[in-house]
CSV table of C-alpha atoms and ligand atoms in Angstrom, one decimal:
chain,number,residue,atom,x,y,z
A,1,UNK,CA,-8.7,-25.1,15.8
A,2,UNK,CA,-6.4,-23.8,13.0
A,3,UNK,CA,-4.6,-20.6,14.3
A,4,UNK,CA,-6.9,-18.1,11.5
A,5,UNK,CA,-9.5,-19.3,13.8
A,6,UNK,CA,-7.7,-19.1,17.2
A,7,UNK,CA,-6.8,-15.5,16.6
A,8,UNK,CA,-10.4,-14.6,16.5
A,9,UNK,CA,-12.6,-16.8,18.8
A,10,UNK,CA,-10.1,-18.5,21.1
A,11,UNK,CA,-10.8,-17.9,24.7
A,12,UNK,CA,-13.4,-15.0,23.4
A,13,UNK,CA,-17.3,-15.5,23.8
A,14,UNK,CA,-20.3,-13.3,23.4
A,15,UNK,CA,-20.5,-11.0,26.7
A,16,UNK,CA,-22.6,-12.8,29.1
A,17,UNK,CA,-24.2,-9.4,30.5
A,18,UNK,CA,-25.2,-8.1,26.7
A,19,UNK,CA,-24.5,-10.4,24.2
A,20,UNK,CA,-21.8,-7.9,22.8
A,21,UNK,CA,-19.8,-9.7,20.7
A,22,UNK,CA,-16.5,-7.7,20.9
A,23,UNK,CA,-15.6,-8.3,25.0
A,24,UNK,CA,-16.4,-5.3,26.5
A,25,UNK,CA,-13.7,-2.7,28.6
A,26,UNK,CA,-14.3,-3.7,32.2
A,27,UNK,CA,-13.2,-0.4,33.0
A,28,UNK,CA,-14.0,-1.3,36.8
A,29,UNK,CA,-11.3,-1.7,39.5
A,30,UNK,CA,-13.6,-4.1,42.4
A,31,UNK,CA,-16.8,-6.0,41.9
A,32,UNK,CA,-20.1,-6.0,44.4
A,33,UNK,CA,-20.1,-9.1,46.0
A,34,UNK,CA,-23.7,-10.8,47.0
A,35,UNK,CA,-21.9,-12.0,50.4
A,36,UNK,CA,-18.7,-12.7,51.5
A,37,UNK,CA,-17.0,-15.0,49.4
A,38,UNK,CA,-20.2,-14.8,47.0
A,39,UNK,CA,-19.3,-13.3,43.7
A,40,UNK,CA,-18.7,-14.0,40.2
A,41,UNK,CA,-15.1,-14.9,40.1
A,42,UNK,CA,-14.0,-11.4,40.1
A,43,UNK,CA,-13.3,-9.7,43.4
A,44,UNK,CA,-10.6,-6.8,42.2
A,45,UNK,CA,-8.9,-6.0,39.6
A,46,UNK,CA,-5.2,-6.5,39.8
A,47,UNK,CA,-6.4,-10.2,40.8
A,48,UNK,CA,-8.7,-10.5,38.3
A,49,UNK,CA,-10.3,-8.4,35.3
A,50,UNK,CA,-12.8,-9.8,32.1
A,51,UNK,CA,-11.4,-8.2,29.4
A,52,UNK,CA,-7.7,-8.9,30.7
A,53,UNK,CA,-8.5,-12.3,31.0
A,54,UNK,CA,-10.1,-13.0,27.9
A,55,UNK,CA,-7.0,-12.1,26.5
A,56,UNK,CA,-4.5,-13.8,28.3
A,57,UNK,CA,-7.2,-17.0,27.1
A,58,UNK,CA,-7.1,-15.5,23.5
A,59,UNK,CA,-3.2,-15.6,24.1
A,60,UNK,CA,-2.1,-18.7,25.6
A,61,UNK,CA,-4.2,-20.6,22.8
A,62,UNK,CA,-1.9,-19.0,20.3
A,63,UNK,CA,1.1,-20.1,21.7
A,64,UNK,CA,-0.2,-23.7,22.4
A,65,UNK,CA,-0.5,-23.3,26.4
A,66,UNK,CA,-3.0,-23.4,28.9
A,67,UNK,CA,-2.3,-20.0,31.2
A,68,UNK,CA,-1.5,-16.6,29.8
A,69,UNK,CA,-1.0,-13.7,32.2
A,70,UNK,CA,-0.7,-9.9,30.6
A,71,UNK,CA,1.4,-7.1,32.7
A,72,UNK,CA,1.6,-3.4,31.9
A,73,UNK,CA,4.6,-3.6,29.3
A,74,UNK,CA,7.2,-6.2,28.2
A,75,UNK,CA,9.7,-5.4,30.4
A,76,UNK,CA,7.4,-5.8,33.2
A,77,UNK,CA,6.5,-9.4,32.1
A,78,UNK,CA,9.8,-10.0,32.1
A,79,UNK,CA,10.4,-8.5,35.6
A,80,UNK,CA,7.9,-10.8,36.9
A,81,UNK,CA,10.0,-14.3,35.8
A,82,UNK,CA,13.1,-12.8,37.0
A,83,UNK,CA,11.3,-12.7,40.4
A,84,UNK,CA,10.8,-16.7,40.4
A,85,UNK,CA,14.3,-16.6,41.4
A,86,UNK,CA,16.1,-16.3,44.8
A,87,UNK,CA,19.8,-14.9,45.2
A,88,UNK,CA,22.9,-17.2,44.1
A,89,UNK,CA,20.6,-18.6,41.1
A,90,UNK,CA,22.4,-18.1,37.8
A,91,UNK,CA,20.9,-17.0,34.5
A,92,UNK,CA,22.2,-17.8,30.9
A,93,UNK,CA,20.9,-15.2,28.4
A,94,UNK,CA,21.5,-15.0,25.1
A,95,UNK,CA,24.5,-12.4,24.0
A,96,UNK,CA,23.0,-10.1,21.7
A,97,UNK,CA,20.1,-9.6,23.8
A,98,UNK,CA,16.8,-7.0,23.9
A,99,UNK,CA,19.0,-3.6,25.5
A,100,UNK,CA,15.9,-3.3,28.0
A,101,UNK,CA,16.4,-6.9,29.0
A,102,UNK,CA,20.4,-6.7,29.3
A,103,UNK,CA,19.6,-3.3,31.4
A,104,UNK,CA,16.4,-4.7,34.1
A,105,UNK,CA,19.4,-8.1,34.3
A,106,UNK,CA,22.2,-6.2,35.5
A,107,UNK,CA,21.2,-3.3,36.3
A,108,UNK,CA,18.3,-4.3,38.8
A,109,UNK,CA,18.3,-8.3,39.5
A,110,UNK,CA,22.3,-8.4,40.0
A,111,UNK,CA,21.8,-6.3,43.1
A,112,UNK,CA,20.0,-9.0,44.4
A,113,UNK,CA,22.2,-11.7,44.0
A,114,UNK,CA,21.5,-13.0,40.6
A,115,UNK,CA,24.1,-13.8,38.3
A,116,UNK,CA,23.9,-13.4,34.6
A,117,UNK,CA,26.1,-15.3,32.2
A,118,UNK,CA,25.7,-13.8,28.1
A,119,UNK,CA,26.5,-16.2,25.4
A,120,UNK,CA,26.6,-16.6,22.4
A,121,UNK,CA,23.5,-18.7,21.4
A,122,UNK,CA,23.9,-19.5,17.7
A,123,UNK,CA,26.3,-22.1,19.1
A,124,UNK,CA,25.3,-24.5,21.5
A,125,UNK,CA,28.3,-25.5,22.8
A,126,UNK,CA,28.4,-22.0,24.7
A,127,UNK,CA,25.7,-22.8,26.9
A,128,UNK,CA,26.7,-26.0,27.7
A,129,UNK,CA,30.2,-25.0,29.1
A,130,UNK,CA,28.4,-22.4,31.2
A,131,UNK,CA,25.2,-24.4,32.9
A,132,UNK,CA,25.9,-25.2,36.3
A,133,UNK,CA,24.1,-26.6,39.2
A,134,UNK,CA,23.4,-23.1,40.1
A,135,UNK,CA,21.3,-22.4,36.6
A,136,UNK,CA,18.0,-22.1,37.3
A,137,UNK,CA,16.9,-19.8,34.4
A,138,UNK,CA,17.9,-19.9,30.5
A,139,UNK,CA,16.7,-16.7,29.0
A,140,UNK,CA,16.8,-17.0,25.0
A,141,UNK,CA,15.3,-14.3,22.1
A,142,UNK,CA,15.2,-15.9,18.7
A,143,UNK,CA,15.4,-14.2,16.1
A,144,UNK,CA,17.9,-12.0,18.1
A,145,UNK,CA,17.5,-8.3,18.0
A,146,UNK,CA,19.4,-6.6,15.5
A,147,UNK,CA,21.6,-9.9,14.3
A,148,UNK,CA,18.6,-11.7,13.4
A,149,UNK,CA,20.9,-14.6,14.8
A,150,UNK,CA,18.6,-17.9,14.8
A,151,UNK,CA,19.2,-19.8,18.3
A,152,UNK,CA,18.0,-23.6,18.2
A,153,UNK,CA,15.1,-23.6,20.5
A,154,UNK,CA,14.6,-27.8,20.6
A,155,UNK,CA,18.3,-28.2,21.2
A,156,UNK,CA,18.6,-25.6,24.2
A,157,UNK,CA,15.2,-26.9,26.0
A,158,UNK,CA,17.0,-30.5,26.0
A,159,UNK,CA,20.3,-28.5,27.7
A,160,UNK,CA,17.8,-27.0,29.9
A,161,UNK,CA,15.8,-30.2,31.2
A,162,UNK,CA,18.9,-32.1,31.7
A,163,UNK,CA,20.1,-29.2,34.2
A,164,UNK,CA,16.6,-28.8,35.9
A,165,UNK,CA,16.8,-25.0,34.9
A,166,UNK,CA,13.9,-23.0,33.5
A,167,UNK,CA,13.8,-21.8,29.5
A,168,UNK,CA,12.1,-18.9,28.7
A,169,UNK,CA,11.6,-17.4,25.3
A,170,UNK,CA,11.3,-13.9,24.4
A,171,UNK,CA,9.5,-14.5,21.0
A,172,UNK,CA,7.9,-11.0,20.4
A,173,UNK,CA,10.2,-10.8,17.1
A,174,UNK,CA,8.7,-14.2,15.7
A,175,UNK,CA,5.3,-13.6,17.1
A,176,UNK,CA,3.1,-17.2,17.6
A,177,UNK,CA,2.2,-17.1,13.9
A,178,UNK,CA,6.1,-17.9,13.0
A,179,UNK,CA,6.8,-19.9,15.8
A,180,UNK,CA,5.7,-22.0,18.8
A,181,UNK,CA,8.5,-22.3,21.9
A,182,UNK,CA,6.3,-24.2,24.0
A,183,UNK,CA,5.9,-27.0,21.2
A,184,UNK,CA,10.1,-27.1,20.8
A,185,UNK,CA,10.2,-27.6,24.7
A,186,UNK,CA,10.2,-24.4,26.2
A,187,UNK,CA,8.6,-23.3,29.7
A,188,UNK,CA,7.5,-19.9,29.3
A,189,UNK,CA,6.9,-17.5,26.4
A,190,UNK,CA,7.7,-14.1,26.9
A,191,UNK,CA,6.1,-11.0,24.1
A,192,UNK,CA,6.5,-7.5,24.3
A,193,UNK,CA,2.9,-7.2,23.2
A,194,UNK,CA,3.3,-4.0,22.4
A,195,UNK,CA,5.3,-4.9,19.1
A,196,UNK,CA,3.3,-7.9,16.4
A,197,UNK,CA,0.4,-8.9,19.0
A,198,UNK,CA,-1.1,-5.4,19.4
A,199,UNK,CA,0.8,-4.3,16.2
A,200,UNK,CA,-0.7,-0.8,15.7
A,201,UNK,CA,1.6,1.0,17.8
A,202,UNK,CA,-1.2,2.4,20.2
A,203,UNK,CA,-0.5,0.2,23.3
A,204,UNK,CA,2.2,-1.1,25.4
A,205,UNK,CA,1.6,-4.6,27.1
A,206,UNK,CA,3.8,-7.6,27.8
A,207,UNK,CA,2.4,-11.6,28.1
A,208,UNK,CA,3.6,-15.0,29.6
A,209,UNK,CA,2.5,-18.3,28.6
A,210,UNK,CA,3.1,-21.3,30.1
A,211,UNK,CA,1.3,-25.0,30.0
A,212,UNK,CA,3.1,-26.3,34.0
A,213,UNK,CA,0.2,-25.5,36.3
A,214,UNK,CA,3.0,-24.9,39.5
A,215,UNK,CA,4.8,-22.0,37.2
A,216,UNK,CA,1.5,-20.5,36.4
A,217,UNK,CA,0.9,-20.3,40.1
A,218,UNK,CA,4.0,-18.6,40.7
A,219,UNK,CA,3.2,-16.2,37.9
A,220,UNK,CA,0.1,-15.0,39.0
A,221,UNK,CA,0.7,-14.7,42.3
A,222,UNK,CA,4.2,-12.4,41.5
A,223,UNK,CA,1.6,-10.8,39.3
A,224,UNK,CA,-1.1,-10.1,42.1
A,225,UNK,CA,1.3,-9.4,44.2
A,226,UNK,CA,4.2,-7.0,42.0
A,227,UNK,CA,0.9,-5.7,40.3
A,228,UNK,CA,2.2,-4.9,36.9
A,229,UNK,CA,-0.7,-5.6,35.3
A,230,UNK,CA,-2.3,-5.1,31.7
A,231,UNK,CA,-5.4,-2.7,32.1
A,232,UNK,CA,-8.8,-3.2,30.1
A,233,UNK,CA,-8.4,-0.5,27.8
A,234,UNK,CA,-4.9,-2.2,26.8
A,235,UNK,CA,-6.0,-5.7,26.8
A,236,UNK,CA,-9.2,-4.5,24.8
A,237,UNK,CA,-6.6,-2.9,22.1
A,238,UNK,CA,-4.4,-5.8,22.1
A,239,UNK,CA,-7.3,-8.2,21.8
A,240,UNK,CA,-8.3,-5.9,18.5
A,241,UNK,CA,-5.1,-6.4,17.5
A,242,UNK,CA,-4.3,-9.9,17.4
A,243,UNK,CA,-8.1,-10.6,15.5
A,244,UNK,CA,-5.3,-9.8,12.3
A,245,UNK,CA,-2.4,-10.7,13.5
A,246,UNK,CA,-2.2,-13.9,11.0
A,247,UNK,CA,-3.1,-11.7,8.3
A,248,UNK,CA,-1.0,-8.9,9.1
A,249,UNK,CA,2.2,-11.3,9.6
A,250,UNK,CA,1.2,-13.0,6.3
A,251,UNK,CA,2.4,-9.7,4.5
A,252,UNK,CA,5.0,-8.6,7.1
A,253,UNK,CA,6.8,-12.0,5.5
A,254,UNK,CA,5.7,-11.4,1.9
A,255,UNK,CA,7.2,-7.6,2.0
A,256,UNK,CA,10.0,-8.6,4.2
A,257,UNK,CA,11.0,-11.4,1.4
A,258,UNK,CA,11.1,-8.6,-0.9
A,259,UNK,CA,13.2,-6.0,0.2
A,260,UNK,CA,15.4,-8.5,2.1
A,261,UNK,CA,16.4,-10.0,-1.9
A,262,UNK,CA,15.8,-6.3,-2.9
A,263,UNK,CA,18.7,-5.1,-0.5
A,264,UNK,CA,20.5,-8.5,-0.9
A,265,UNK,CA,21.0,-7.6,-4.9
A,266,UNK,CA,22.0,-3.6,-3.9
A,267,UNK,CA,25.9,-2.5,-4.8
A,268,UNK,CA,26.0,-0.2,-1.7
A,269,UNK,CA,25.0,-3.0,0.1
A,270,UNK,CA,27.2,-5.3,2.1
A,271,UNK,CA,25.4,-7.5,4.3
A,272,UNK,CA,21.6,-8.7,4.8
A,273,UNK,CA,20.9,-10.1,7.8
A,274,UNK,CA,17.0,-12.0,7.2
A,275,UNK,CA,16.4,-15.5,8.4
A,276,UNK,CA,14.8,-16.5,5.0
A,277,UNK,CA,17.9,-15.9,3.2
A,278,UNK,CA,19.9,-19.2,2.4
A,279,UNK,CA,23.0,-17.3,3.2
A,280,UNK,CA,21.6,-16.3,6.6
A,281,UNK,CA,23.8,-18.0,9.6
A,282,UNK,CA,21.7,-21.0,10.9
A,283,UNK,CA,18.7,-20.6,8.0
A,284,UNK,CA,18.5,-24.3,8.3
A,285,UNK,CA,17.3,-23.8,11.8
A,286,UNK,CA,14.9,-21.2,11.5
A,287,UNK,CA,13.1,-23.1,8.7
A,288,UNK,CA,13.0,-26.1,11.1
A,289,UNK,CA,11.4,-24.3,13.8
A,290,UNK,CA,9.7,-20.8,12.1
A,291,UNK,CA,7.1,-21.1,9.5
A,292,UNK,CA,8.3,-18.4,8.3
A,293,UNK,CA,11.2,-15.2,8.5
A,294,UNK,CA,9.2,-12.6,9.5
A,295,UNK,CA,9.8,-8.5,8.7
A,296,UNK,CA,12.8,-7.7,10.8
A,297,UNK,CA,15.8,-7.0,8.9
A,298,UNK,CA,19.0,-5.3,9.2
A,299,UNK,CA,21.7,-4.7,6.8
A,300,UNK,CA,24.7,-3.2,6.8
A,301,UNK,CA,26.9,-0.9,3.7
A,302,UNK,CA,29.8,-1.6,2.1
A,303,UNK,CA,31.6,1.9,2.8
A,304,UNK,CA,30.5,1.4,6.8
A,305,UNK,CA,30.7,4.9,7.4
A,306,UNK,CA,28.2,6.5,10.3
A,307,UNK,CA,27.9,9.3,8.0
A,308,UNK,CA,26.1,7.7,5.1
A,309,UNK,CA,23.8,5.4,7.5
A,310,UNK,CA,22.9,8.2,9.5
A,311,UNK,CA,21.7,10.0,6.5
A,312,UNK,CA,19.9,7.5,4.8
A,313,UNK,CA,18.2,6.8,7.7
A,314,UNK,CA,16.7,10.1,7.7
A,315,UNK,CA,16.3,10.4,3.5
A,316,UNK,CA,13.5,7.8,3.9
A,317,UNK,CA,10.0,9.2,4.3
A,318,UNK,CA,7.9,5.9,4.6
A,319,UNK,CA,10.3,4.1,6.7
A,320,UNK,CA,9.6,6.5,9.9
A,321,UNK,CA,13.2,7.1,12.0
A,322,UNK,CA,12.2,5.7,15.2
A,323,UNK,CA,12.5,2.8,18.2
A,324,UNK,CA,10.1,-0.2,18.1
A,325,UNK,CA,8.7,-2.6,15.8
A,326,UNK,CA,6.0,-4.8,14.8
A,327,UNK,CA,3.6,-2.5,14.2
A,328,UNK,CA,1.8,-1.9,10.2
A,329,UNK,CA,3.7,1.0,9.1
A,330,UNK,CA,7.3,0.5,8.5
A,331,UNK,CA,10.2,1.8,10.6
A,332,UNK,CA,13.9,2.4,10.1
A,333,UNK,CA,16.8,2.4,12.7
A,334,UNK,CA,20.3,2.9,13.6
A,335,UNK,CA,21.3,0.6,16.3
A,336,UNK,CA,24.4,1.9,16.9
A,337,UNK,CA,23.3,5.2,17.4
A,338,UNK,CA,19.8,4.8,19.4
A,339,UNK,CA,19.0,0.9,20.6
A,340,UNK,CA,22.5,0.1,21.1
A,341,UNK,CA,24.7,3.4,21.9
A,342,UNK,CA,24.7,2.3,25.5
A,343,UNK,CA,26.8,-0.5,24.7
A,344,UNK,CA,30.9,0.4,23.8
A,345,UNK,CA,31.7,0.4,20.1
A,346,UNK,CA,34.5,-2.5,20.5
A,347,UNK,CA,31.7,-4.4,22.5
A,348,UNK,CA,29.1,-3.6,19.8
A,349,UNK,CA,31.1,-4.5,16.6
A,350,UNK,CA,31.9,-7.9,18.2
A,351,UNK,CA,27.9,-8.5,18.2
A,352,UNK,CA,28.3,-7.1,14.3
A,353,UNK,CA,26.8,-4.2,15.1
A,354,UNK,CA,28.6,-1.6,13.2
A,355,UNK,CA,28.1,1.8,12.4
A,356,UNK,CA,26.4,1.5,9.3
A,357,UNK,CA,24.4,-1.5,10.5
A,358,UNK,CA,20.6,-0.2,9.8
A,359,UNK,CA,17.6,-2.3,11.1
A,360,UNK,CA,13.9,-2.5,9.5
A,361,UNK,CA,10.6,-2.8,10.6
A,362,UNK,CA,8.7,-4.1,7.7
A,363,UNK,CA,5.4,-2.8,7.5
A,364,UNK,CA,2.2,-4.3,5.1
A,365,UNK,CA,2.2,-1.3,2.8
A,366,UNK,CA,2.6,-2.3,-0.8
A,367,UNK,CA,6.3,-3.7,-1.3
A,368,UNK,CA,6.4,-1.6,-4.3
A,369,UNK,CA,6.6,2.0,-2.8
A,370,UNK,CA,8.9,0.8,0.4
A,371,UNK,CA,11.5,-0.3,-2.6
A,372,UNK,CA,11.0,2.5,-3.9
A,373,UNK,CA,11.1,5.0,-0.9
A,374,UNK,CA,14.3,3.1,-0.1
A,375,UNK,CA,16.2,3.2,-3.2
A,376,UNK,CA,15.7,6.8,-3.3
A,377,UNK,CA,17.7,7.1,0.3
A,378,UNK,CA,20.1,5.5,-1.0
A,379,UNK,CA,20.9,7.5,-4.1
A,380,UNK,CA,21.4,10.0,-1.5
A,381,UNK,CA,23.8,8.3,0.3
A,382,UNK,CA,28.2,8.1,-1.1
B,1,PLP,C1,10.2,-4.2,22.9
B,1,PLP,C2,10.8,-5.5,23.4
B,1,PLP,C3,10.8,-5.9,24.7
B,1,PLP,C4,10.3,-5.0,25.8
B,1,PLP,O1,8.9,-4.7,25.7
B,1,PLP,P1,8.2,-3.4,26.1
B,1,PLP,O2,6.8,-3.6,25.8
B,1,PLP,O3,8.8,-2.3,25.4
B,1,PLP,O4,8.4,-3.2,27.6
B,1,PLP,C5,11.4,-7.1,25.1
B,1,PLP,N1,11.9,-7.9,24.1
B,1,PLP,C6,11.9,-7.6,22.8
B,1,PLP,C7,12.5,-8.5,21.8
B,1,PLP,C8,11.4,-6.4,22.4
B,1,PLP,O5,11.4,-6.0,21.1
């Protein structure tokens, strides 16, 4: 099945009770059984629920694997791989990494004996002089969240086998439509739901894929047993979502073309920071493994004064100021101000994240009026 087709009748059926072609909201926390042991597959909900379930089919099909699993949020999905591990096991992470991530990894899983290692991914080298035999765990995001730094997926899943450790991908900024991890070797996918997949920003969910029947085990059973689960409501919305998730990322890439060469041309302009650009660090990379650069872009001014980015973040009016992404209307950000003020400056502008550094969230509204809309910000900018 071509993914067009996946994204609307993988996993999904007519409901067996009705006929109801849209899966119902098993809004239902336990299921009458006929006798003990005697029941329909279902016996409670954080185990087991219809509508979660058809979408964690819906979503592993996208990604090319065989067992989804859907938790409350994207941090808790990635809560629940952290758990596979034991104290003394060693993680390598990727540097510039989602600030919820960095935050759950040393704030919460050190105290328990984990240790994190953060490198920089865009060159391999750097994981390779800190795997050990203690690495169980290689945690990568590609494209990289502001940077947009490209991290060779096919080259760290070789690292990774040869070391018997574990590589998980956080791909909620390519989405499956732009890129498959599981195809370029990887052993779990990670989304923050929430973001591309439900892409409305109405719902918060996070998802795990895998294909190894052993880590899908371990997955559901830290998932039955944590109980961070998706609920039917959520998994109804996100399954809504995804039935245009290839159109919707079709224009995310058109528009985000656009205003990435837009900005790319602009005098006040310094850098652009969008895979598709030829320019971009590691392009040849992402066209290997993305079929395309996606809407996330950040760019930085030639006068990099907090000032000025501050203000044209709040001169736009279709760009909304405001966290997230992935969703169809656009957003603006300022990193260094609101994802990333946790993080010191010195530390921050070694990522390249400096205080005009502004980040986008290209929506599918016509290209023409979020030109427009942005131009006129920054006429009002030094
Ligand atoms: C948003 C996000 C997360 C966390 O997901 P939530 O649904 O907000 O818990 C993780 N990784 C990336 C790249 C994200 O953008």
């Amino acid at each position: 099945m071509k993914f067009a087709t996946k994204t609307i009748h993988a996993g999904l059926g007519p409901d067996p009770a009705t006929g109801a072609i849209m899966t119902p909201i098993y809004q239902t926390s336990t299921y009458v059984q006929e006798g003990i042991g005697q029941h329909k597959g279902y016996t409670y909900s954080r185990s087991g629920n219809p509508t979660r379930n058809a979408l964690e089919q819906n979503i592993a099909a996208l990604e090319n694997g065989k067992f989804g699993a859907c938790f409350g949020s994207g941090m808790a999905a990635i809560d629940a791989v952290l758990k596979m591990l034991k104290p003394g096991d060693e993680v390598i992470a990727t540097n510039d990494l989602y600030g919820g991530s960095y935050r759950l990894f040393t704030s919460i899983f050190a105290n328990f004996g984990i240790v994190f290692h953060f490198v920089d991914m865009s060159d391999i080298q750097c994981i390779a002089q800190t795997i050990n035999t203690n690495t169980k765990l290689i945690w990568v995001e590609t494209p990289t969240n502001p940077m947009l730094n490209i991290i060779d997926l096919h080259a760290v899943a070789d690292i990774a086998q040869s070391a018997g450790a574990l590589l998980a991908v956080d791909n909620t900024f390519a989405t499956p439509y732009l890129q498959n991890p599981l195809d370029l070797g990887a052993d779990i996918v990670m989304h923050s739901a929430t973001k591309y997949l439900g892409g409305h920003s109405d719902v918060m969910m996070g998802v795990l894929v895998c294909q190894d029947p052993q880590i899908a085990q371990k997955i559901y059973h830290i998932q039955n047993s944590s109980g961070a689960i998706a609920g039917p409501m959520d998994s109804f919305l996100v399954l809504r979502g995804i039935k245009t998730l290839h159109v919707r990322m079709q224009r995310h890439c058109e528009n985000g073309e656009k205003i990435a060469r837009w900005l790319s041309l602009h005098p006040k302009v310094e850098h652009v920071y969008w895979p598709g650009l030829e320019t971009h660090l590691n392009h040849d990379i992402a066209k290997k493994q993305m079929r395309g650069f996606g809407g996330m872009i950040s760019f930085s001014l030639k006068e990099n004064r907090l000032k000025d980015a501050q203000k044209l973040v709040s001169n736009t009016k279709l760009f909304a100021l405001a966290e997230s992404l992935g969703g169809v209307e656009s957003l603006i950000g300022h990193p260094a101000s609101m994802t990333h003020a946790s993080i010191p400056q010195v530390d921050r502008e070694k990522l390249g994240i400096v205080d005009s550094l502004i980040r986008l969230s290209v929506g599918i509204e016509d290209s023409v009026d979020l030109i427009v809309d942005m131009d006129k910000a920054m006429n009002s900018i030094a």
